[in-house]
XYZ file of C-alpha atoms in Angstrom:
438
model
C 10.722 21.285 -4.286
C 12.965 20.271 -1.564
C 15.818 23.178 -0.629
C 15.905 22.230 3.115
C 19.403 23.882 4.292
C 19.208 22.014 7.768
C 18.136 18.604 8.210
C 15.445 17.890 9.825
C 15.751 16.194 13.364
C 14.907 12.591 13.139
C 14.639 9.292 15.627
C 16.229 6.698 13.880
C 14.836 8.467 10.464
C 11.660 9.647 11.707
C 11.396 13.263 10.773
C 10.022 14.763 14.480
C 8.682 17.706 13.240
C 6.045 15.184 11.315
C 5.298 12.915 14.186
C 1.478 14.019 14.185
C 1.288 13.202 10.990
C 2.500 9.949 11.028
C 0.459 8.635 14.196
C -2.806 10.855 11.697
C -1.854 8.014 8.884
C -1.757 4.736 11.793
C -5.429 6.588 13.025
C -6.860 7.068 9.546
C -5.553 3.637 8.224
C -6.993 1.611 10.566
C -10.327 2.362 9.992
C -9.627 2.369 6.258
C -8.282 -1.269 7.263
C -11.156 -2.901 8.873
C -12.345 -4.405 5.564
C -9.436 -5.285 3.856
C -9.446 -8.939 5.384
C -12.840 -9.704 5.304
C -14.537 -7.813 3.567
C -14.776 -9.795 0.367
C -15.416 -12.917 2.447
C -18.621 -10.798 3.526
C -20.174 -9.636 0.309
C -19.945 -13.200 -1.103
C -21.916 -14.021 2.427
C -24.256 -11.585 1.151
C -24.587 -13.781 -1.791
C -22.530 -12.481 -4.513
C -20.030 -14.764 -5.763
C -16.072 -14.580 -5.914
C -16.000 -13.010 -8.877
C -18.367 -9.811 -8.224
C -16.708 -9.764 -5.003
C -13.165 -9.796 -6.731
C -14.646 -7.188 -9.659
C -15.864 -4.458 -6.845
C -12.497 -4.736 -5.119
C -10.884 -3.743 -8.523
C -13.334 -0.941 -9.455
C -12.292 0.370 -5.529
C -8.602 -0.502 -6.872
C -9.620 1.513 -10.506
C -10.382 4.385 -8.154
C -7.616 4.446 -6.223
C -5.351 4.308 -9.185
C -7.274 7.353 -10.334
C -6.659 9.313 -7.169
C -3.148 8.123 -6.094
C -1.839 9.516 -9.887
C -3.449 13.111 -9.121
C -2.528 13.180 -5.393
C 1.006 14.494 -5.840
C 0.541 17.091 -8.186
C -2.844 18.282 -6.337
C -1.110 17.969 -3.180
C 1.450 20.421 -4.764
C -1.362 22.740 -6.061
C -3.477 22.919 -3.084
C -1.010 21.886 -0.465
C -0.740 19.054 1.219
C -2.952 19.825 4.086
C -5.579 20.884 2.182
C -5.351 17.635 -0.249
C -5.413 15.577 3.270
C -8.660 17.593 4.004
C -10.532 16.857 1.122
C -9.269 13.128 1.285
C -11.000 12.889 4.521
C -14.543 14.718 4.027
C -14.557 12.477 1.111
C -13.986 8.884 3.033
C -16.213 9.917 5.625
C -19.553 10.480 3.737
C -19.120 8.032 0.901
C -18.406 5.024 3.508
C -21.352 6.334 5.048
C -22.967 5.856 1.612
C -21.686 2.298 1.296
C -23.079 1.013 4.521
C -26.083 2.379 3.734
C -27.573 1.895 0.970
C -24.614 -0.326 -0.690
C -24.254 -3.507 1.927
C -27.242 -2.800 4.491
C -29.633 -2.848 0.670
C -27.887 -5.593 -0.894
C -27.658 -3.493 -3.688
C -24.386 -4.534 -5.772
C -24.963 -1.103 -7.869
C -24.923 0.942 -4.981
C -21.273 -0.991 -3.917
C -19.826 -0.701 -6.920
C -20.744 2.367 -6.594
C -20.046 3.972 -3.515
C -17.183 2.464 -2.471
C -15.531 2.720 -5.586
C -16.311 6.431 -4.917
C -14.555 5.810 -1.171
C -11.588 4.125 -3.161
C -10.538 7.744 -4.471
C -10.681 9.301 -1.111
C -8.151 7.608 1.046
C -4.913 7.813 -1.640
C -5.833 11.947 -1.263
C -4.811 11.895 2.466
C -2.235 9.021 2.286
C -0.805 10.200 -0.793
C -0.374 13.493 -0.056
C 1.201 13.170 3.459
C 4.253 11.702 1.294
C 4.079 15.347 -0.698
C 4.494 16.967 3.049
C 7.306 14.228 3.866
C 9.114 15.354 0.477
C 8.702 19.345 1.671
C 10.091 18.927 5.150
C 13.068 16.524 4.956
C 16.400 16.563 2.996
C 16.894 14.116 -0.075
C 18.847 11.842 1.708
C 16.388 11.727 4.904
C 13.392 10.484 2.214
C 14.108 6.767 2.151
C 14.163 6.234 6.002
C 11.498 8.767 6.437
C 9.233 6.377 3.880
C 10.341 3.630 5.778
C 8.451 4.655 8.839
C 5.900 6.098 6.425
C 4.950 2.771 5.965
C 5.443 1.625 9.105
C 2.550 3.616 10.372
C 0.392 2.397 7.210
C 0.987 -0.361 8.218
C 0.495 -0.275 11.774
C -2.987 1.272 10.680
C -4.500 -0.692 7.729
C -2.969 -4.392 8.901
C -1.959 -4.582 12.718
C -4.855 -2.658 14.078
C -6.539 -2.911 11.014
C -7.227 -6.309 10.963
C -6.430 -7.534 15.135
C -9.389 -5.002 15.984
C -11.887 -6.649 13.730
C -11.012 -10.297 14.835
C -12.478 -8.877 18.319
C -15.281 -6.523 17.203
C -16.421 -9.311 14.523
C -17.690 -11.791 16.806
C -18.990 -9.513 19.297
C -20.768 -6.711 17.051
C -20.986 -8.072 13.297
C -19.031 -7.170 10.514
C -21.715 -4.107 9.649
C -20.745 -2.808 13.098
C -17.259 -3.294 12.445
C -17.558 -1.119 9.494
C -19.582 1.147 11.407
C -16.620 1.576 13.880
C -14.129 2.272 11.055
C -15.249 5.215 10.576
C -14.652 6.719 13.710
C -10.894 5.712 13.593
C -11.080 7.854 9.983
C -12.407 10.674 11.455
C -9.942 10.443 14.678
C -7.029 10.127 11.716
C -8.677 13.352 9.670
C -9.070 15.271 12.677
C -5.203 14.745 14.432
C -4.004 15.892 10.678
C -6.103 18.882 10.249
C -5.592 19.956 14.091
C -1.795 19.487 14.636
C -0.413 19.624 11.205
C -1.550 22.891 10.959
C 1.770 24.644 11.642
C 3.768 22.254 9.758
C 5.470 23.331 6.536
C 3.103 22.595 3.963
C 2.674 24.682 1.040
C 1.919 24.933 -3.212
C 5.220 25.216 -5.157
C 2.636 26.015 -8.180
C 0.893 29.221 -6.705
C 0.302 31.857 -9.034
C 0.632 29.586 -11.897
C -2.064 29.772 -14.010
C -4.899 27.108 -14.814
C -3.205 25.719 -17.602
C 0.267 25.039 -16.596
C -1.440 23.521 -13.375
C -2.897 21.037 -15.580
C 0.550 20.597 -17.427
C 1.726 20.012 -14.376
C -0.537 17.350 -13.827
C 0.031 15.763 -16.778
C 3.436 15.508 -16.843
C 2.190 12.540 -14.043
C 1.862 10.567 -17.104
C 4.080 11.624 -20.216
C 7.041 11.091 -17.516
C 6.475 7.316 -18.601
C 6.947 8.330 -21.598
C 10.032 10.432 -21.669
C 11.546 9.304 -18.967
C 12.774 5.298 -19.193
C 13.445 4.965 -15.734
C 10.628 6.035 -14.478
C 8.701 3.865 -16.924
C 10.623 0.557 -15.459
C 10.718 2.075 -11.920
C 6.725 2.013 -12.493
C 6.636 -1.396 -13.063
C 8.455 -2.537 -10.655
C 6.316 -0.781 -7.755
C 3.143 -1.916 -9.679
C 4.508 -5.631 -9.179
C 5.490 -4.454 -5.088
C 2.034 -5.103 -3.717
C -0.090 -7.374 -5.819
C 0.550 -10.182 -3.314
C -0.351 -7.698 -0.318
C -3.791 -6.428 -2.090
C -4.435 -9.389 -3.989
C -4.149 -11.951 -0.785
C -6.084 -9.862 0.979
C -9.626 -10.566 -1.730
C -8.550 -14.552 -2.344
C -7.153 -15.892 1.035
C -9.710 -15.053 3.618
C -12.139 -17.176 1.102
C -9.193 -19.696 0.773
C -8.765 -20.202 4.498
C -12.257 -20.421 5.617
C -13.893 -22.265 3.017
C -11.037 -24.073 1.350
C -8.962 -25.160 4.640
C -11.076 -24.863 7.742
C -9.957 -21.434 9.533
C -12.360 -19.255 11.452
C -12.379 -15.675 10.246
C -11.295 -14.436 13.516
C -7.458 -16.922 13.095
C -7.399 -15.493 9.332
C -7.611 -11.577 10.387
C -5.126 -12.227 13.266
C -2.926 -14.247 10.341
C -3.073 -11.061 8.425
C -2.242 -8.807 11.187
C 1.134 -11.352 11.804
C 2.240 -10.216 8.293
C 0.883 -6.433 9.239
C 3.138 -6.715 12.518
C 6.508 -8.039 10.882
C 6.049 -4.954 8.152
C 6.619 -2.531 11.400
C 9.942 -3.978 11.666
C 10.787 -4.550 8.187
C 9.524 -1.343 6.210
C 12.215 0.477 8.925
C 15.014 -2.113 8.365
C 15.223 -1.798 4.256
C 15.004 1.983 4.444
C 17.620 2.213 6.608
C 19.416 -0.761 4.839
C 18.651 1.134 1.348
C 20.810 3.706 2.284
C 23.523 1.603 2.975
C 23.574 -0.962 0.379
C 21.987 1.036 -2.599
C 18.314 1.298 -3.097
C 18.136 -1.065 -6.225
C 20.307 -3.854 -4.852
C 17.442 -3.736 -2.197
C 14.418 -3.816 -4.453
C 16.131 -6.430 -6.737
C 17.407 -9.356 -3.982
C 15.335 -8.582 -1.402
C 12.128 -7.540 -2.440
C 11.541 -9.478 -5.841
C 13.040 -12.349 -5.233
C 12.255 -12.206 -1.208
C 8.587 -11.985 -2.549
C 8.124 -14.349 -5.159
C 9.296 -16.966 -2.848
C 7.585 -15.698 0.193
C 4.083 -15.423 -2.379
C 4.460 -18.990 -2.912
C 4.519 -20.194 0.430
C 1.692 -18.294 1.523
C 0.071 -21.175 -0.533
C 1.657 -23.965 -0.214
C 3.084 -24.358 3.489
C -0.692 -23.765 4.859
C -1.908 -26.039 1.971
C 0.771 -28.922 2.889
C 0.186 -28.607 6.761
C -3.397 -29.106 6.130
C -3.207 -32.168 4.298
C -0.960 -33.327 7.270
C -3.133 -32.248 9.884
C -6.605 -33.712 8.082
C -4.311 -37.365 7.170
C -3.798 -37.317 11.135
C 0.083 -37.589 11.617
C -0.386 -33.498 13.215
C -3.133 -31.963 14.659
C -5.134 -29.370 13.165
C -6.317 -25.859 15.018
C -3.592 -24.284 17.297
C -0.648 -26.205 15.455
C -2.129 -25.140 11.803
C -2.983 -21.888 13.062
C 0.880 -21.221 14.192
C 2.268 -22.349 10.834
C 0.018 -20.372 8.812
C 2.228 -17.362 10.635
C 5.996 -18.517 9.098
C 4.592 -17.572 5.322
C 2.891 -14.525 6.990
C 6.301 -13.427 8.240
C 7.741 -14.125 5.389
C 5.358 -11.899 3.476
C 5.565 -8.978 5.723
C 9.527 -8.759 5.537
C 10.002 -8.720 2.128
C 7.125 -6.300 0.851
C 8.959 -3.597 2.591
C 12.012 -4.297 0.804
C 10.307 -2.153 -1.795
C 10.581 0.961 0.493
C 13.270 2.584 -1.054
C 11.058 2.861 -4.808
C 10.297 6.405 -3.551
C 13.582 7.889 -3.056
C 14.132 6.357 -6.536
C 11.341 8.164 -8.470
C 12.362 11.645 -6.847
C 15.975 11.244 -7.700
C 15.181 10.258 -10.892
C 12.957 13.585 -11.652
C 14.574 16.200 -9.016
C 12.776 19.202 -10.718
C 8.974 17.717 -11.001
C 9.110 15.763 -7.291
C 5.312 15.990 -7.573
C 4.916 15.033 -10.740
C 7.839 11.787 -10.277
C 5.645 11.193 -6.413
C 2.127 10.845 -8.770
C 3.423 8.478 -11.033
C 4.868 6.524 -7.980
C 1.380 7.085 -6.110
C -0.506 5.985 -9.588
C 1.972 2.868 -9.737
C 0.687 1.861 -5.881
C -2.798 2.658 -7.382
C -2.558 0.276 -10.530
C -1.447 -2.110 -8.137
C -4.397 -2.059 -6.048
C -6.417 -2.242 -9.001
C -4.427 -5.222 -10.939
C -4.154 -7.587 -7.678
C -8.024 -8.134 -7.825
C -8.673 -7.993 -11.519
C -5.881 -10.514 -11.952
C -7.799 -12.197 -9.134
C -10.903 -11.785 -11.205
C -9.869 -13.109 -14.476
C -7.764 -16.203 -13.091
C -9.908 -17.610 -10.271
C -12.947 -19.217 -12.225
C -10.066 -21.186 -14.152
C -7.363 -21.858 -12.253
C -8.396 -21.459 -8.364
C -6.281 -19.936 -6.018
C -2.958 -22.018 -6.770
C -3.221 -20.033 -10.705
C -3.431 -16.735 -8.621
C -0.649 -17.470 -6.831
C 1.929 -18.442 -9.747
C 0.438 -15.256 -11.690
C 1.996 -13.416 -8.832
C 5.135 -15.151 -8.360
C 5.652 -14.863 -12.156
C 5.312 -11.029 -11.877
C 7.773 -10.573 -9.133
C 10.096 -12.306 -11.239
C 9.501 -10.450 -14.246
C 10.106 -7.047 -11.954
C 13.725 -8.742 -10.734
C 14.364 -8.550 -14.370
C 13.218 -5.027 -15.212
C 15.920 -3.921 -11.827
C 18.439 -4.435 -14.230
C 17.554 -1.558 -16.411
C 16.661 0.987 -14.224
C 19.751 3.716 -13.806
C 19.656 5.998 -11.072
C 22.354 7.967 -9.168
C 22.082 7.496 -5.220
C 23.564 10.088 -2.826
C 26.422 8.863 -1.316
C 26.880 6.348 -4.359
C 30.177 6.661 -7.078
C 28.215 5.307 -9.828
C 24.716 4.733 -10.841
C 23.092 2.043 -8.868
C 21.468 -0.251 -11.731
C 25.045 -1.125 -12.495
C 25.811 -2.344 -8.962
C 27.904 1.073 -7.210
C 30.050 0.985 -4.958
C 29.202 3.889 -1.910
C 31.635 6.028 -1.094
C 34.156 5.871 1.807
């Protein structure tokens, strides 16, 4: 899939040639972002309780799953452009749908619904972009290339994504902050389809016929089957954002109701962990490539975010209790603090970054196939954070949520250990700790 003979010119690993499509992803994930921080404060507002709020956010997650494990494979049957295209038509008139007749009616059918339907449209134009990343850059370019792959997801769906609506919310409503959304997905949609159109993007699978495309598409799955690494490499980037997804359905209700924070201080909160990502996702894809892509994942982003998971609870939890006893004061103080777990958060999730260059190493023949599972595995996570959310709240409050999380991250640190892949640049294979070569 990837015979580049010439690398491709980079700033600091940013492939140039893909610039458009980057700042496309920041455009198109910042509208998709709007909701992510409030949005299940909102439909409980509507009157729906936590848990109906927490099930539609993993029906949206069930969707995205769905999408994110065809996206590579499509991506390589279509192209990636096109894939991009259809991922955009299809966020566009089902968030339309949504607002509509889904949140304006009150009608918890209609937003199960429709924006589970929305939830399969955005993984087709993030998802695939990472296809076009894999087509235009050498092997060894992928990890820092992801790294500021992310960095623009991020800079879409939490910096802007959630800073804009802590503005727009108290002037226009969270329905017209919604409504505005969609023109950042359409600005997104229409940079990639305008000035991505000369950019290397083709279908590796043309002239195949019908049935060995859907072989192809398949093999998205039974590689968990016959390949063992990509099984536990699965798992592990399952585990890398349930904190990410799963904060962003119990917190905002855990901040405003539980400890006292407007919904304006949470969203900026968020975007504080959004912000640090820009830094970070850069950092450990650079630093991946220097001291081994597992040694990364393991230290840095397990452990980094079971501990960081934890005091996302308990440091705004103990300040709180501080601040209402009367030996602090509350607001600006409590609002400041609530940013050192928020940090914390948003360096170590992108310690995870180098989990792509690990699935395409691992699979060098079926890229697509090895990117869908790893697009399926970000899906499942989006998905699990909520429904874990779902299950767990009604029994155990947010503190049970919390520990479920930290637990996994642990359990992923362990899995690290049996995952064997061989790095460029690296003697050995990495899951038994290399040593790069001079």
């Amino acid at each position: 899939m990837n015979n580049l003979e010439n690398e491709t010119k980079q700033w600091l690993g940013l492939p140039l040639n893909l610039l458009w499509g980057y700042v496309a992803i920041a455009l198109f994930m910042t509208g998709d972002g709007f909701e992510l921080a409030f949005l299940s404060k909102y439909i409980t507002d509507l009157g729906f309780t936590e848990a109906q709020s927490s099930s539609a956010f993993a029906v949206y997650g069930f969707a995205a799953a769905l999408a994110a494990w065809i996206s590579g494979v499509l991506a390589e049957i279509i192209t990636p452009r096109k894939a991009m295209l259809l991922g955009f038509v299809m966020w566009c008139v089902f968030h339309v749908l949504f607002l509509v007749f889904g949140l304006g009616g009150k009608n918890y059918f209609f937003i199960m619904l429709f924006y589970g339907i929305r939830g399969f449209a955005y993984p087709l134009f993030l998802y695939s972009f990472i296809v076009m990343i894999v087509q235009n850059v050498k092997s060894t370019q992928i990890s820092p290339s992801m790294g500021w792959f992310w960095t623009t997801y991020s800079v879409g769906i939490g910096v802007f994504g959630s800073f804009i609506p802590s503005l727009t919310i108290p002037a226009m409503g969270e329905m017209g902050t919604l409504w505005l959304a969609l023109a950042f997905c359409f600005a997104g949609g229409l940079v990639a389809l305008v000035m991505l159109r000369n950019v290397n993007s083709y279908s590796p699978m043309h002239g195949l016929s019908r049935q060995q495309k859907f072989s192809e598409l398949s093999r998205a799955i039974t590689l968990l089957v016959t390949n063992r690494n990509i099984l536990f490499s699965s798992w592990v980037r399952i585990i890398n954002t349930l904190s990410l997804f799963g904060f962003a359905v119990i917190m905002p209700m855990m901040f405003t109701k539980e400890l006292g924070f407007t919904t304006s201080q949470w969203l900026q909160i968020w975007t504080v962990f959004f912000a640090t990502t820009l830094v970070s996702n850069v950092f450990w894809g650079i630093v991946g490539e220097k001291l081994g892509w597992i040694k990364v994942v393991r230290w840095f982003g397990c452990i980094g975010m079971a501990l960081s998971t934890l005091s996302f609870y308990y440091i705004p939890q103990y300040y709180n209790t501080i601040a209402e006893a009367g030996v602090n004061g509350a607001g600006t103080a409590e609002f400041m603090v609530a940013w050192i777990p928020a940090i914390l958060l948003g360096w170590f999730v992108a310690a995870f970054v180098p989990m792509t260059a690990i699935f395409t190493t691992l699979e060098p023949k079926h890229q697509g196939a090895a990117i869908s599972v790893y697009n399926l595995s970000a899906g499942l996570s989006n998905f699990l954070a909520p429904a874990i959310a779902t299950v767990l709240l009604p029994y155990f409050s947010f503190i049970g949520v919390v520990y479920a999380y930290t637990a996994l991250y642990l359990f992923a640190f362990a899995v690290t250990y049996f995952i064997k892949v061989k790095q460029p640049g690296f003697d050995t294979e990495i899951g038994q700790g290399a040593e790069q070569k001079a």
